[in-house]
Short mmCIF file of C-alpha atoms in Angstrom, two decimals:
data_model
loop_
_atom_site.label_atom_id
_atom_site.label_comp_id
_atom_site.label_asym_id
_atom_site.label_seq_id
_atom_site.Cartn_x
_atom_site.Cartn_y
_atom_site.Cartn_z
CA MET A 6 80.37 -45.85 18.31
CA THR A 7 80.68 -44.74 21.90
CA THR A 8 78.58 -44.11 24.61
CA ASP A 9 78.56 -41.38 27.41
CA THR A 10 77.05 -43.28 31.00
CA PRO A 11 76.32 -40.99 33.94
CA THR A 12 78.05 -43.04 36.92
CA LYS A 13 79.31 -42.09 40.47
CA THR A 14 82.45 -43.50 41.16
CA PRO A 15 82.62 -45.71 44.70
CA ALA A 16 84.52 -43.23 46.30
CA ALA A 17 81.67 -39.85 45.69
CA ARG A 18 79.86 -42.40 46.99
CA GLY A 19 81.12 -42.93 50.20
CA ARG A 20 81.85 -39.78 50.39
CA GLY A 21 78.65 -39.12 50.55
CA VAL A 22 76.95 -41.62 52.64
CA ARG A 23 79.63 -40.11 55.43
CA GLN A 24 78.94 -36.38 55.32
CA GLY A 25 75.65 -37.16 56.08
CA PRO A 26 75.31 -38.08 59.94
CA VAL A 27 78.89 -35.78 60.31
CA ASP A 28 76.80 -32.59 59.01
CA ALA A 29 74.03 -33.86 61.95
CA ALA A 30 76.06 -33.69 64.22
CA LEU A 31 77.46 -29.94 63.45
CA GLY A 32 74.18 -28.60 63.08
CA LEU A 33 72.59 -30.70 66.37
CA ALA A 34 76.16 -29.03 67.62
CA GLY A 35 76.18 -25.91 66.67
CA LEU A 36 72.02 -26.02 68.11
CA ALA A 37 73.02 -26.95 71.56
CA GLY A 38 76.08 -24.34 71.23
CA PHE A 39 73.04 -21.43 70.52
CA LEU A 40 70.73 -22.39 73.25
CA ALA A 41 73.54 -22.90 75.73
CA LEU A 42 74.84 -19.37 74.85
CA VAL A 43 70.58 -17.81 75.21
CA GLU A 44 71.04 -19.92 78.40
CA VAL A 45 73.89 -18.28 79.49
CA VAL A 46 74.03 -15.00 78.47
CA PRO A 47 70.28 -13.85 79.88
CA ARG A 48 71.35 -15.41 83.40
CA THR A 49 75.72 -13.47 83.78
CA GLY A 50 72.75 -10.01 84.07
CA LEU A 51 74.76 -9.40 80.40
CA VAL A 52 70.94 -9.23 78.93
CA SER A 53 68.14 -8.27 81.25
CA PRO A 54 65.62 -11.06 81.57
CA ASP A 55 62.97 -8.97 81.14
CA TYR A 56 64.14 -8.54 77.32
CA LEU A 57 66.04 -11.95 76.54
CA PRO A 58 64.66 -14.70 78.98
CA PRO A 59 66.42 -18.12 79.44
CA THR A 60 66.06 -20.59 77.04
CA SER A 61 65.01 -22.87 79.95
CA ARG A 62 61.52 -19.97 80.62
CA ILE A 63 61.45 -19.88 76.41
CA ALA A 64 61.11 -24.36 76.93
CA GLY A 65 58.67 -24.08 79.45
CA ALA A 66 56.58 -21.23 77.46
CA LEU A 67 56.51 -23.38 74.32
CA ALA A 68 55.33 -25.78 76.64
CA ASP A 69 52.40 -24.20 77.93
CA GLU A 70 52.30 -22.63 74.69
CA LEU A 71 51.94 -26.50 72.86
CA ALA A 72 48.40 -27.30 76.06
CA ASP A 73 46.87 -24.56 75.01
CA PRO A 74 44.26 -25.28 72.05
CA ALA A 75 43.76 -22.02 70.65
CA PHE A 76 47.98 -22.38 70.12
CA TRP A 77 46.90 -25.31 67.54
CA THR A 78 44.44 -22.57 65.86
CA ALA A 79 46.56 -20.17 65.18
CA LEU A 80 49.32 -22.56 64.24
CA GLY A 81 45.64 -24.37 61.66
CA ASP A 82 45.05 -19.89 60.18
CA THR A 83 48.75 -19.44 58.92
CA LEU A 84 49.06 -22.78 57.74
CA THR A 85 46.05 -22.08 55.81
CA GLY A 86 47.13 -18.93 54.42
CA TRP A 87 50.08 -20.59 54.20
CA SER A 88 49.19 -24.05 51.97
CA VAL A 89 46.33 -22.13 49.69
CA GLY A 90 48.27 -18.97 48.65
CA LEU A 91 51.07 -20.88 47.37
CA LEU A 92 48.79 -22.75 45.86
CA ILE A 93 47.38 -19.84 44.41
CA ALA A 94 50.36 -18.73 43.53
CA THR A 95 51.66 -21.76 42.00
CA VAL A 96 48.59 -22.02 39.39
CA LEU A 97 49.17 -18.45 38.82
CA GLY A 98 52.76 -18.26 38.36
CA VAL A 99 53.22 -21.59 36.20
CA ALA A 100 50.25 -21.01 33.45
CA ALA A 101 51.41 -17.00 33.69
CA GLY A 102 54.95 -18.04 33.09
CA THR A 103 53.50 -20.99 30.44
CA VAL A 104 51.41 -18.94 28.20
CA ILE A 105 54.15 -15.61 28.12
CA SER A 106 56.89 -17.72 27.29
CA GLY A 107 54.84 -19.73 24.65
CA VAL A 108 54.33 -16.50 22.41
CA PRO A 109 57.46 -14.25 21.83
CA TYR A 110 55.00 -10.99 21.38
CA LEU A 111 53.78 -11.73 24.09
CA ARG A 112 56.90 -12.16 26.06
CA ARG A 113 58.86 -9.38 24.32
CA ALA A 114 55.62 -7.52 26.08
CA THR A 115 55.32 -7.74 29.41
CA ALA A 116 58.78 -7.78 30.19
CA SER A 117 58.80 -4.78 31.22
CA THR A 118 55.79 -5.28 33.12
CA VAL A 119 56.88 -7.95 34.98
CA GLU A 120 60.19 -6.09 35.71
CA PHE A 121 58.85 -3.32 36.64
CA LEU A 122 56.14 -4.69 39.21
CA ARG A 123 58.72 -7.58 40.31
CA PRO A 124 60.88 -5.56 42.77
CA ILE A 125 57.79 -4.58 44.87
CA PRO A 126 58.07 -6.01 48.06
CA SER A 127 54.81 -6.95 49.67
CA VAL A 128 54.77 -5.28 53.03
CA ALA A 129 54.10 -2.37 50.46
CA LEU A 130 49.95 -3.95 49.50
CA ILE A 131 49.13 -4.38 53.17
CA PRO A 132 47.55 -0.72 53.17
CA LEU A 133 46.00 -2.09 50.10
CA ALA A 134 44.55 -5.49 51.72
CA VAL A 135 43.34 -3.34 54.80
CA LEU A 136 41.72 -1.07 52.62
CA LEU A 137 40.21 -4.25 50.33
CA TYR A 138 39.49 -7.52 53.40
CA GLY A 139 40.49 -5.80 56.66
CA THR A 140 41.57 -8.25 58.88
CA ASP A 141 40.54 -11.27 56.73
CA LEU A 142 41.97 -14.39 55.83
CA ARG A 143 42.00 -13.28 51.97
CA SER A 144 44.17 -9.43 53.43
CA THR A 145 46.97 -12.81 53.98
CA LEU A 146 46.29 -14.90 50.72
CA LEU A 147 46.94 -11.01 48.62
CA LEU A 148 50.01 -10.41 49.80
CA VAL A 149 51.30 -14.17 49.63
CA VAL A 150 50.07 -14.39 46.32
CA TYR A 151 52.18 -12.09 44.97
CA ALA A 152 55.15 -12.40 47.15
CA ALA A 153 54.62 -16.00 45.89
CA PHE A 154 53.49 -15.94 42.27
CA TRP A 155 56.50 -13.83 41.23
CA GLN A 156 58.84 -16.76 42.42
CA ILE A 157 57.19 -18.97 40.24
CA LEU A 158 56.48 -16.93 36.98
CA VAL A 159 60.06 -15.37 36.73
CA GLN A 160 61.46 -19.03 36.72
CA VAL A 161 59.02 -20.90 34.54
CA LEU A 162 60.43 -17.91 31.87
CA TYR A 163 63.94 -18.99 32.53
CA GLY A 164 63.12 -22.61 31.55
CA ALA A 165 61.04 -22.27 29.09
CA GLN A 166 64.61 -19.97 27.73
CA ASP A 167 67.10 -22.54 28.40
CA VAL A 168 65.29 -24.93 26.20
CA ASP A 169 67.91 -26.37 23.32
CA PRO A 170 66.23 -25.00 20.01
CA VAL A 171 67.05 -28.02 18.18
CA PRO A 172 65.01 -30.18 19.78
CA ASP A 173 61.90 -27.81 19.77
CA GLU A 174 61.85 -27.04 16.07
CA THR A 175 62.34 -30.82 15.31
CA ALA A 176 59.66 -30.73 16.89
CA ARG A 177 57.88 -27.97 14.97
CA SER A 178 58.97 -29.65 12.54
CA TYR A 179 56.96 -33.33 13.09
CA GLY A 180 54.28 -31.24 13.83
CA LEU A 181 53.74 -31.70 16.87
CA SER A 182 50.86 -29.88 18.66
CA ALA A 183 51.63 -26.94 21.63
CA ARG A 184 50.01 -29.79 23.60
CA ALA A 185 52.41 -32.29 22.72
CA ARG A 186 55.55 -29.37 22.48
CA ILE A 187 55.34 -28.11 26.11
CA ARG A 188 54.09 -31.52 27.53
CA HIS A 189 57.34 -33.52 25.30
CA VAL A 190 60.54 -30.98 25.35
CA VAL A 191 59.02 -27.63 27.26
CA TRP A 192 57.75 -29.54 30.44
CA PRO A 193 61.29 -31.61 31.31
CA THR A 194 64.02 -28.42 31.17
CA ALA A 195 61.72 -26.25 32.87
CA LEU A 196 60.32 -28.59 35.81
CA PRO A 197 63.43 -27.87 37.44
CA TYR A 198 63.59 -24.64 37.31
CA VAL A 199 59.74 -24.39 38.60
CA MET A 200 60.65 -26.81 41.22
CA THR A 201 63.63 -24.28 42.28
CA GLY A 202 60.39 -21.42 41.80
CA VAL A 203 58.35 -23.12 44.59
CA ARG A 204 60.43 -24.38 46.96
CA LEU A 205 61.84 -20.81 47.11
CA ALA A 206 58.25 -19.48 46.75
CA ALA A 207 57.36 -22.27 50.20
CA SER A 208 59.86 -20.27 52.32
CA VAL A 209 58.79 -16.68 50.71
CA ALA A 210 55.25 -17.25 51.26
CA LEU A 211 55.99 -18.96 55.04
CA ILE A 212 57.77 -15.55 56.03
CA LEU A 213 54.25 -12.92 54.68
CA ALA A 214 51.65 -14.26 56.17
CA VAL A 215 53.41 -14.41 59.29
CA THR A 216 53.60 -10.68 58.66
CA ALA A 217 50.62 -9.99 57.85
CA GLU A 218 49.07 -11.47 60.63
CA LEU A 219 51.31 -9.38 63.05
CA VAL A 220 51.26 -6.15 61.04
CA ILE A 221 47.32 -6.34 59.84
CA GLY A 222 46.03 -8.87 62.85
CA SER A 223 44.94 -11.38 60.58
CA PRO A 224 44.62 -14.51 62.72
CA GLY A 225 47.41 -16.89 62.94
CA LEU A 226 50.67 -17.27 64.68
CA GLY A 227 52.08 -13.85 63.66
CA ALA A 228 48.45 -11.90 65.13
CA ARG A 229 49.78 -14.40 68.73
CA ILE A 230 52.60 -13.03 69.01
CA ALA A 231 51.90 -9.01 68.47
CA VAL A 232 49.27 -9.86 71.45
CA ALA A 233 51.90 -11.45 73.66
CA GLN A 234 54.24 -8.39 73.15
CA THR A 235 52.19 -5.99 74.56
CA SER A 236 51.09 -8.13 76.91
CA GLN A 237 54.62 -7.81 77.70
CA ALA A 238 55.33 -12.37 77.89
CA VAL A 239 58.28 -11.96 76.94
CA PRO A 240 58.73 -16.06 77.25
CA GLU A 241 55.81 -16.43 76.03
CA MET A 242 56.98 -14.17 72.42
CA TYR A 243 59.95 -15.67 72.07
CA ALA A 244 58.05 -19.54 72.15
CA LEU A 245 56.12 -18.26 69.29
CA VAL A 246 58.75 -17.13 67.46
CA VAL A 247 60.84 -20.67 67.26
CA VAL A 248 57.96 -21.89 66.63
CA THR A 249 57.69 -20.12 63.30
CA GLY A 250 61.43 -21.04 63.15
CA LEU A 251 60.49 -24.54 62.97
CA LEU A 252 57.57 -24.33 60.88
CA GLY A 253 60.13 -22.29 58.15
CA LEU A 254 62.51 -25.58 59.03
CA VAL A 255 60.01 -28.11 58.18
CA VAL A 256 58.57 -26.12 55.12
CA ASN A 257 61.88 -25.53 53.53
CA VAL A 258 63.21 -29.64 54.18
CA GLY A 259 59.55 -30.05 52.64
CA ALA A 260 59.93 -28.10 49.35
CA ARG A 261 63.46 -30.19 49.01
CA ALA A 262 61.76 -33.47 49.70
CA VAL A 263 59.33 -33.26 46.94
CA GLU A 264 62.04 -31.18 44.52
CA ARG A 265 63.87 -34.31 44.93
CA ARG A 266 61.78 -36.85 44.60
CA ALA A 267 59.86 -35.03 41.08
CA LEU A 268 62.91 -34.04 40.33
CA ALA A 269 64.75 -38.15 40.79
CA TRP A 270 65.31 -38.71 37.09
CA HIS A 271 66.84 -35.33 37.18
CA GLN A 272 71.04 -35.52 36.80
CA SER A 273 71.34 -32.77 39.67
CA VAL A 274 69.86 -34.39 42.23
CA ARG A 275 71.22 -38.14 41.23
CA GLY A 276 74.26 -36.00 41.62
CA GLU A 277 75.42 -38.03 38.92
CA VAL A 278 78.20 -36.71 36.03
CA ALA A 279 79.29 -38.18 32.75
CA VAL A 280 82.63 -39.96 31.70
#
């Protein structure tokens, strides 16, 4: 009798260990080059400093923002809209996806509705959000939940569809309850899809949170960017844009870390191959 044991060759492990610092060095070099370019271009007159300030001026404006308590309040408002909206979308997406995938008739009945509603951009709902909630935080939540919900729901449906029918039928023949089948058969297969959906939804939710604040005027970094733009405070505007970019980077890195931790047992995360 033979068994297939997941293994990773020493050469592959060595390449992985060496690749990390190289990638980090290349990333820092690319960032330093971009910052140097933004410093040089406006100073040489290729672009007016009134529209694109040098990096040094943006850095100074960023330091001033960090010393302003109103900035931290705006950052907290943005993180609140993002986190609450993502949490609601995750709960609704996982629950709806589990129910729909568990009932074949319901899945066929809702397929066309899902495909019709999913492509509608969340920004198209801005007028509705303003009519319902004005510039309240709930307007941001409406847009964030709508955008993030479809990312998670579709991934849950894909994950449930990918379940191997043999163990599923075996579980049914042994009389396992629906709850037990979801826990022991469906969920281990669907979880990687769910985590992918949550990771994608985290970035989309942040984009929609800032967009809603920018367009609607609800409290947050987006509203602060709009104020800086209308008051011609160009370095401050770029500084806030840099903050939103860094925030997106932190969200993406954090989501990947959570995904790797939740799927530490899965082959796709371990990077192992069967030989």
